[in-house]
mmCIF file of C-alpha atoms in Angstrom:
data_model
loop_
_atom_site.group_PDB
_atom_site.id
_atom_site.type_symbol
_atom_site.label_atom_id
_atom_site.label_comp_id
_atom_site.label_asym_id
_atom_site.label_seq_id
_atom_site.Cartn_x
_atom_site.Cartn_y
_atom_site.Cartn_z
ATOM 1 C CA MET A 137 98.627 81.861 114.245
ATOM 2 C CA ASN A 138 100.519 79.634 111.873
ATOM 3 C CA VAL A 139 98.099 79.961 109.048
ATOM 4 C CA ALA A 140 99.713 77.833 106.126
ATOM 5 C CA GLY A 141 100.283 80.251 103.253
ATOM 6 C CA LYS A 142 99.896 83.109 105.546
ATOM 7 C CA THR A 143 102.527 82.966 107.585
ATOM 8 C CA LYS A 144 105.978 84.791 107.428
ATOM 9 C CA ASP A 145 107.898 82.427 109.417
ATOM 10 C CA ASN A 146 108.625 80.240 107.000
ATOM 11 C CA VAL A 147 111.560 78.120 105.907
ATOM 12 C CA LYS A 148 113.146 80.618 103.568
ATOM 13 C CA SER A 149 112.788 83.127 106.281
ATOM 14 C CA ARG A 150 114.274 80.975 108.443
ATOM 15 C CA MET A 151 117.110 80.331 106.307
ATOM 16 C CA ASP A 152 118.238 84.225 106.150
ATOM 17 C CA LEU A 153 118.177 84.274 110.210
ATOM 18 C CA PRO A 154 121.873 82.896 110.515
ATOM 19 C CA ASN A 155 123.430 85.746 108.537
ATOM 20 C CA ILE A 156 121.281 88.642 110.220
ATOM 21 C CA CYS A 157 120.007 87.299 113.637
ATOM 22 C CA ASP A 158 121.818 86.324 116.925
ATOM 23 C CA ARG A 159 119.204 84.179 118.131
ATOM 24 C CA GLU A 160 119.962 80.809 117.970
ATOM 25 C CA ASP A 161 117.126 79.245 119.053
ATOM 26 C CA LEU A 162 115.396 80.748 115.796
ATOM 27 C CA HIS A 163 117.890 79.186 113.430
ATOM 28 C CA LEU A 164 117.153 75.949 111.579
ATOM 29 C CA LEU A 165 118.583 72.756 112.703
ATOM 30 C CA ALA A 166 121.369 71.105 110.730
ATOM 31 C CA ASN A 167 118.539 68.450 109.666
ATOM 32 C CA GLY A 168 116.324 71.066 108.108
ATOM 33 C CA VAL A 169 113.942 71.006 111.104
ATOM 34 C CA ASP A 170 113.031 74.564 112.762
ATOM 35 C CA HIS A 171 112.307 75.080 116.402
ATOM 36 C CA VAL A 172 108.797 75.860 117.389
ATOM 37 C CA PRO A 173 109.103 79.752 118.327
ATOM 38 C CA ILE A 174 107.597 80.898 121.915
ATOM 39 C CA TRP A 175 104.960 83.024 119.807
ATOM 40 C CA ARG A 176 103.696 80.056 117.827
ATOM 41 C CA LEU A 177 100.283 79.312 119.477
ATOM 42 C CA ASP A 178 99.305 75.532 120.056
ATOM 43 C CA GLY A 179 95.715 74.134 118.960
ATOM 44 C CA ASN A 180 94.759 74.510 122.243
ATOM 45 C CA MET A 181 96.042 78.138 122.830
ATOM 46 C CA LYS A 182 94.343 78.689 119.518
ATOM 47 C CA SER A 183 90.981 77.582 120.580
ATOM 48 C CA LYS A 184 91.065 79.769 123.550
ATOM 49 C CA PHE A 185 92.072 82.812 121.562
ATOM 50 C CA PHE A 186 89.095 82.332 119.488
ATOM 51 C CA MET B 83 105.660 135.150 100.409
ATOM 52 C CA GLY B 84 106.175 136.192 96.693
ATOM 53 C CA GLN B 85 104.286 138.827 95.305
ATOM 54 C CA GLY B 86 100.446 137.202 96.002
ATOM 55 C CA VAL B 87 97.132 137.031 94.346
ATOM 56 C CA TRP B 88 95.327 140.096 93.747
ATOM 57 C CA VAL B 89 91.627 138.957 95.112
ATOM 58 C CA TYR B 90 88.043 140.279 96.192
ATOM 59 C CA ASP B 91 87.020 140.492 99.300
ATOM 60 C CA VAL B 92 83.007 140.115 99.095
ATOM 61 C CA SER B 93 82.469 141.361 103.331
ATOM 62 C CA THR B 94 84.350 144.521 102.677
ATOM 63 C CA LYS B 95 83.823 144.918 99.039
ATOM 64 C CA THR B 96 87.608 145.519 98.477
ATOM 65 C CA ASN B 97 90.355 143.897 96.639
ATOM 66 C CA PHE B 98 93.705 142.850 98.409
ATOM 67 C CA ASN B 99 96.691 140.920 97.704
ATOM 68 C CA MET B 100 96.679 137.187 99.279
ATOM 69 C CA HIS B 101 99.528 135.378 100.368
ATOM 70 C CA ALA B 102 99.154 132.043 100.862
ATOM 71 C CA ILE B 103 101.581 129.319 102.515
ATOM 72 C CA LEU B 104 101.312 125.544 102.630
ATOM 73 C CA MET B 105 102.966 124.592 105.843
ATOM 74 C CA ARG B 106 103.004 120.654 105.896
ATOM 75 C CA THR B 107 101.017 117.861 104.454
ATOM 76 C CA VAL B 108 99.881 114.743 105.745
ATOM 77 C CA SER B 109 99.856 111.672 103.881
ATOM 78 C CA ASP B 110 100.497 107.897 103.580
ATOM 79 C CA PHE B 111 103.740 106.408 102.030
ATOM 80 C CA PRO B 112 102.317 105.797 98.881
ATOM 81 C CA ALA B 113 100.747 109.370 98.502
ATOM 82 C CA TYR B 114 104.105 110.757 99.783
ATOM 83 C CA GLY B 115 105.585 109.140 96.724
ATOM 84 C CA MET B 116 102.772 110.476 94.179
ATOM 85 C CA LEU B 117 103.391 113.847 95.900
ATOM 86 C CA SER B 118 107.137 114.043 95.988
ATOM 87 C CA GLY B 119 108.452 112.598 92.863
ATOM 88 C CA TRP B 120 110.487 110.349 94.736
ATOM 89 C CA THR B 121 109.439 106.705 94.357
ATOM 90 C CA THR B 122 108.816 104.968 97.701
ATOM 91 C CA HIS B 123 109.599 101.814 96.471
ATOM 92 C CA GLU B 124 112.470 99.267 96.494
ATOM 93 C CA ARG B 125 115.683 99.935 97.920
ATOM 94 C CA LEU B 126 115.833 103.663 97.642
ATOM 95 C CA LEU B 127 112.426 104.551 98.986
ATOM 96 C CA CYS B 128 113.346 106.860 101.773
ATOM 97 C CA LEU B 129 113.584 110.568 100.639
ATOM 98 C CA TYR B 130 115.090 111.505 103.736
ATOM 99 C CA CYS B 131 118.134 109.167 103.687
ATOM 100 C CA GLN B 132 117.989 109.237 99.592
ATOM 101 C CA ASP B 133 121.060 107.000 98.560
ATOM 102 C CA ASN B 134 122.405 106.687 102.150
ATOM 103 C CA ALA B 135 120.231 104.014 102.999
ATOM 104 C CA ASP B 136 121.128 100.656 104.835
ATOM 105 C CA ALA B 137 118.761 98.246 102.605
ATOM 106 C CA PHE B 138 119.966 94.819 102.269
ATOM 107 C CA GLN B 139 118.414 91.978 100.129
ATOM 108 C CA LEU B 140 117.813 88.584 101.933
ATOM 109 C CA ARG B 141 119.458 85.913 100.500
ATOM 110 C CA TYR B 142 116.770 83.300 100.704
ATOM 111 C CA GLY B 143 113.706 85.158 101.077
ATOM 112 C CA ARG B 144 114.701 87.421 98.563
ATOM 113 C CA LYS B 145 112.909 90.565 99.500
ATOM 114 C CA THR B 146 114.651 93.916 100.173
ATOM 115 C CA CYS B 147 114.892 94.443 103.804
ATOM 116 C CA TRP B 148 115.520 97.568 105.981
ATOM 117 C CA PHE B 149 116.114 95.973 109.327
ATOM 118 C CA ASP B 150 118.621 97.644 111.658
ATOM 119 C CA CYS B 151 118.732 100.833 109.333
ATOM 120 C CA HIS B 152 117.596 103.351 112.053
ATOM 121 C CA ARG B 153 120.391 102.988 114.927
ATOM 122 C CA ARG B 154 122.719 105.558 113.071
ATOM 123 C CA PHE B 155 119.763 108.120 113.955
ATOM 124 C CA LEU B 156 120.940 107.365 117.819
ATOM 125 C CA ARG B 157 123.170 109.764 119.382
ATOM 126 C CA ARG B 158 126.860 108.840 119.064
ATOM 127 C CA ASN B 159 127.658 107.035 122.451
ATOM 128 C CA HIS B 160 124.308 105.455 122.897
ATOM 129 C CA SER B 161 124.974 101.707 124.201
ATOM 130 C CA TYR B 162 122.511 100.021 121.570
ATOM 131 C CA ARG B 163 125.097 101.548 118.803
ATOM 132 C CA ARG B 164 127.644 99.219 120.286
ATOM 133 C CA ASN B 165 124.983 96.149 120.842
ATOM 134 C CA LYS B 166 126.168 93.065 118.697
ATOM 135 C CA THR B 167 123.358 90.507 119.938
ATOM 136 C CA LEU B 168 119.834 92.856 119.672
ATOM 137 C CA PHE B 169 120.080 94.122 116.418
ATOM 138 C CA ARG B 170 121.813 92.820 113.646
ATOM 139 C CA LYS B 171 124.488 89.949 114.345
ATOM 140 C CA ASN B 172 128.034 91.176 115.171
ATOM 141 C CA LYS B 173 127.128 94.764 113.456
ATOM 142 C CA THR B 174 128.144 97.877 115.525
ATOM 143 C CA ILE B 175 126.891 101.048 113.887
ATOM 144 C CA CYS B 176 129.291 104.104 113.924
ATOM 145 C CA ASP B 177 127.964 106.046 111.164
ATOM 146 C CA PRO B 178 125.991 109.282 112.073
ATOM 147 C CA PRO B 179 122.618 110.149 110.352
ATOM 148 C CA PRO B 180 122.444 110.704 106.951
ATOM 149 C CA ASP B 181 122.587 114.446 106.027
ATOM 150 C CA GLU B 182 119.846 116.492 106.142
ATOM 151 C CA TYR B 183 119.137 117.932 102.428
ATOM 152 C CA TYR B 184 118.848 121.273 101.310
ATOM 153 C CA GLY B 185 116.701 123.182 98.808
ATOM 154 C CA ASP B 186 119.594 123.882 97.092
ATOM 155 C CA TYR B 187 120.894 120.197 96.741
ATOM 156 C CA ILE B 188 117.591 119.029 95.663
ATOM 157 C CA LEU B 189 117.569 121.468 92.829
ATOM 158 C CA ASN B 190 120.919 120.293 91.807
ATOM 159 C CA GLN B 191 119.459 116.799 91.192
ATOM 160 C CA PHE B 192 117.064 117.981 89.202
ATOM 161 C CA CYS B 193 119.582 119.675 86.865
ATOM 162 C CA ASP B 194 119.645 116.691 84.445
ATOM 163 C CA PHE B 195 115.987 116.333 83.558
ATOM 164 C CA ASP B 196 112.939 118.242 83.260
ATOM 165 C CA ILE B 197 109.960 115.999 83.803
ATOM 166 C CA ASP B 198 107.204 117.400 86.102
ATOM 167 C CA ARG B 199 104.426 115.400 85.604
ATOM 168 C CA THR B 200 103.521 112.012 85.990
ATOM 169 C CA ILE B 201 102.090 111.262 82.732
ATOM 170 C CA SER B 202 105.223 112.256 81.288
ATOM 171 C CA VAL B 203 107.036 109.260 82.546
ATOM 172 C CA GLY B 204 104.509 106.752 81.863
ATOM 173 C CA GLY B 205 103.198 106.604 85.008
ATOM 174 C CA ASN B 206 105.144 106.426 88.437
ATOM 175 C CA GLY B 207 108.763 106.502 86.512
ATOM 176 C CA HIS B 208 107.575 103.962 83.621
ATOM 177 C CA VAL B 209 110.003 105.793 81.584
ATOM 178 C CA ARG B 210 113.096 105.799 83.654
ATOM 179 C CA ILE B 211 115.706 108.990 84.190
ATOM 180 C CA ASP B 212 119.631 108.194 84.575
ATOM 181 C CA GLY B 213 120.620 106.147 87.380
ATOM 182 C CA TYR B 214 116.961 105.900 88.773
ATOM 183 C CA GLY B 215 116.944 102.920 91.570
ATOM 184 C CA GLU B 216 121.074 103.115 91.770
ATOM 185 C CA HIS B 217 121.662 106.843 92.828
ATOM 186 C CA HIS B 218 118.188 108.236 93.437
ATOM 187 C CA ASN B 219 114.403 107.634 92.985
ATOM 188 C CA TRP B 220 113.097 110.498 91.140
ATOM 189 C CA HIS B 221 110.700 109.489 88.507
ATOM 190 C CA LYS B 222 109.693 113.201 88.239
ATOM 191 C CA LYS B 223 110.813 116.821 89.071
ATOM 192 C CA VAL B 224 108.668 117.908 91.684
ATOM 193 C CA PHE B 225 108.570 121.841 90.636
ATOM 194 C CA SER B 226 109.448 123.525 87.609
ATOM 195 C CA ARG B 227 110.746 126.606 88.437
ATOM 196 C CA ILE B 228 113.409 127.690 90.400
ATOM 197 C CA TYR B 229 112.644 129.030 93.758
ATOM 198 C CA ARG B 230 115.295 130.579 96.078
ATOM 199 C CA ILE B 231 115.267 128.704 99.174
ATOM 200 C CA GLY B 232 117.022 129.489 102.368
ATOM 201 C CA LYS B 233 119.387 127.541 103.505
ATOM 202 C CA VAL B 234 117.266 126.414 106.876
ATOM 203 C CA ILE B 235 114.708 124.943 105.097
ATOM 204 C CA TYR B 236 114.839 121.443 104.894
ATOM 205 C CA SER B 237 113.771 119.424 101.725
ATOM 206 C CA ALA B 238 110.494 118.244 103.176
ATOM 207 C CA ILE B 239 109.115 121.639 103.238
ATOM 208 C CA VAL B 240 110.629 122.457 99.778
ATOM 209 C CA LEU B 241 108.653 119.414 98.567
ATOM 210 C CA THR B 242 105.262 120.367 99.970
ATOM 211 C CA LEU B 243 106.029 123.779 97.961
ATOM 212 C CA CYS B 244 105.029 121.663 94.851
ATOM 213 C CA ILE B 245 101.952 120.899 95.857
ATOM 214 C CA LEU B 246 101.320 124.882 96.594
ATOM 215 C CA ARG B 247 101.919 125.308 93.220
ATOM 216 C CA ARG B 248 99.501 122.488 91.683
ATOM 217 C CA ILE B 249 96.897 124.073 94.119
ATOM 218 C CA SER B 250 97.330 127.681 93.350
ATOM 219 C CA LEU B 251 98.447 127.899 89.758
ATOM 220 C CA THR B 252 98.542 131.705 89.266
ATOM 221 C CA THR B 253 100.328 132.265 92.595
ATOM 222 C CA SER B 254 103.916 133.474 91.461
ATOM 223 C CA LEU B 255 106.453 132.290 94.035
ATOM 224 C CA THR B 256 109.618 134.085 93.627
ATOM 225 C CA GLN B 257 111.591 134.382 96.649
ATOM 226 C CA PHE B 258 111.307 134.091 100.451
#
């Protein structure tokens, strides 16, 4: 859902990932940008869901 | 179990000696903390693992994390134990599961303190016992009298005895 302030998928949790998790597609990029994870719904999918 | 309590039976109009045993309780985790005397917060929250918990601190998120604490419960040759990608990165688990603690062991832990009511510790361990949060999470003693517990009885069952003591105050538990 990616609700601001509610989601736990934030920058700090992504910063922790390289130490404990081997899924490189979820790690932050060198310029601090994160990939969009496969579970995040975009606007279109959200409206379908509701 | 024990001596029982002398009670009256209305239907037959006789007295009889009543024995009671509490087999188990079902509660959520916060209530489990209140009943057991073991605080179910922070790094040592698990009463079964005690100070063998594998919890670690997230460096950036700054929270305590129990991720991947349970692979050691798998059988020794399970393929997940050797997996370095699906769980914690580059980590294999060789450790056996933590020991199951027996009644005598639990009783030994209580030899240093004598607090058996939550109110005496300012409510859930605000007056801390030595080593709290480092080696143990006891905030109070779960029962104040010494019961002899057979070696086959696990700590979980021992802990339920404390509840029995609170329910039937006159019941005197002596020996299994």
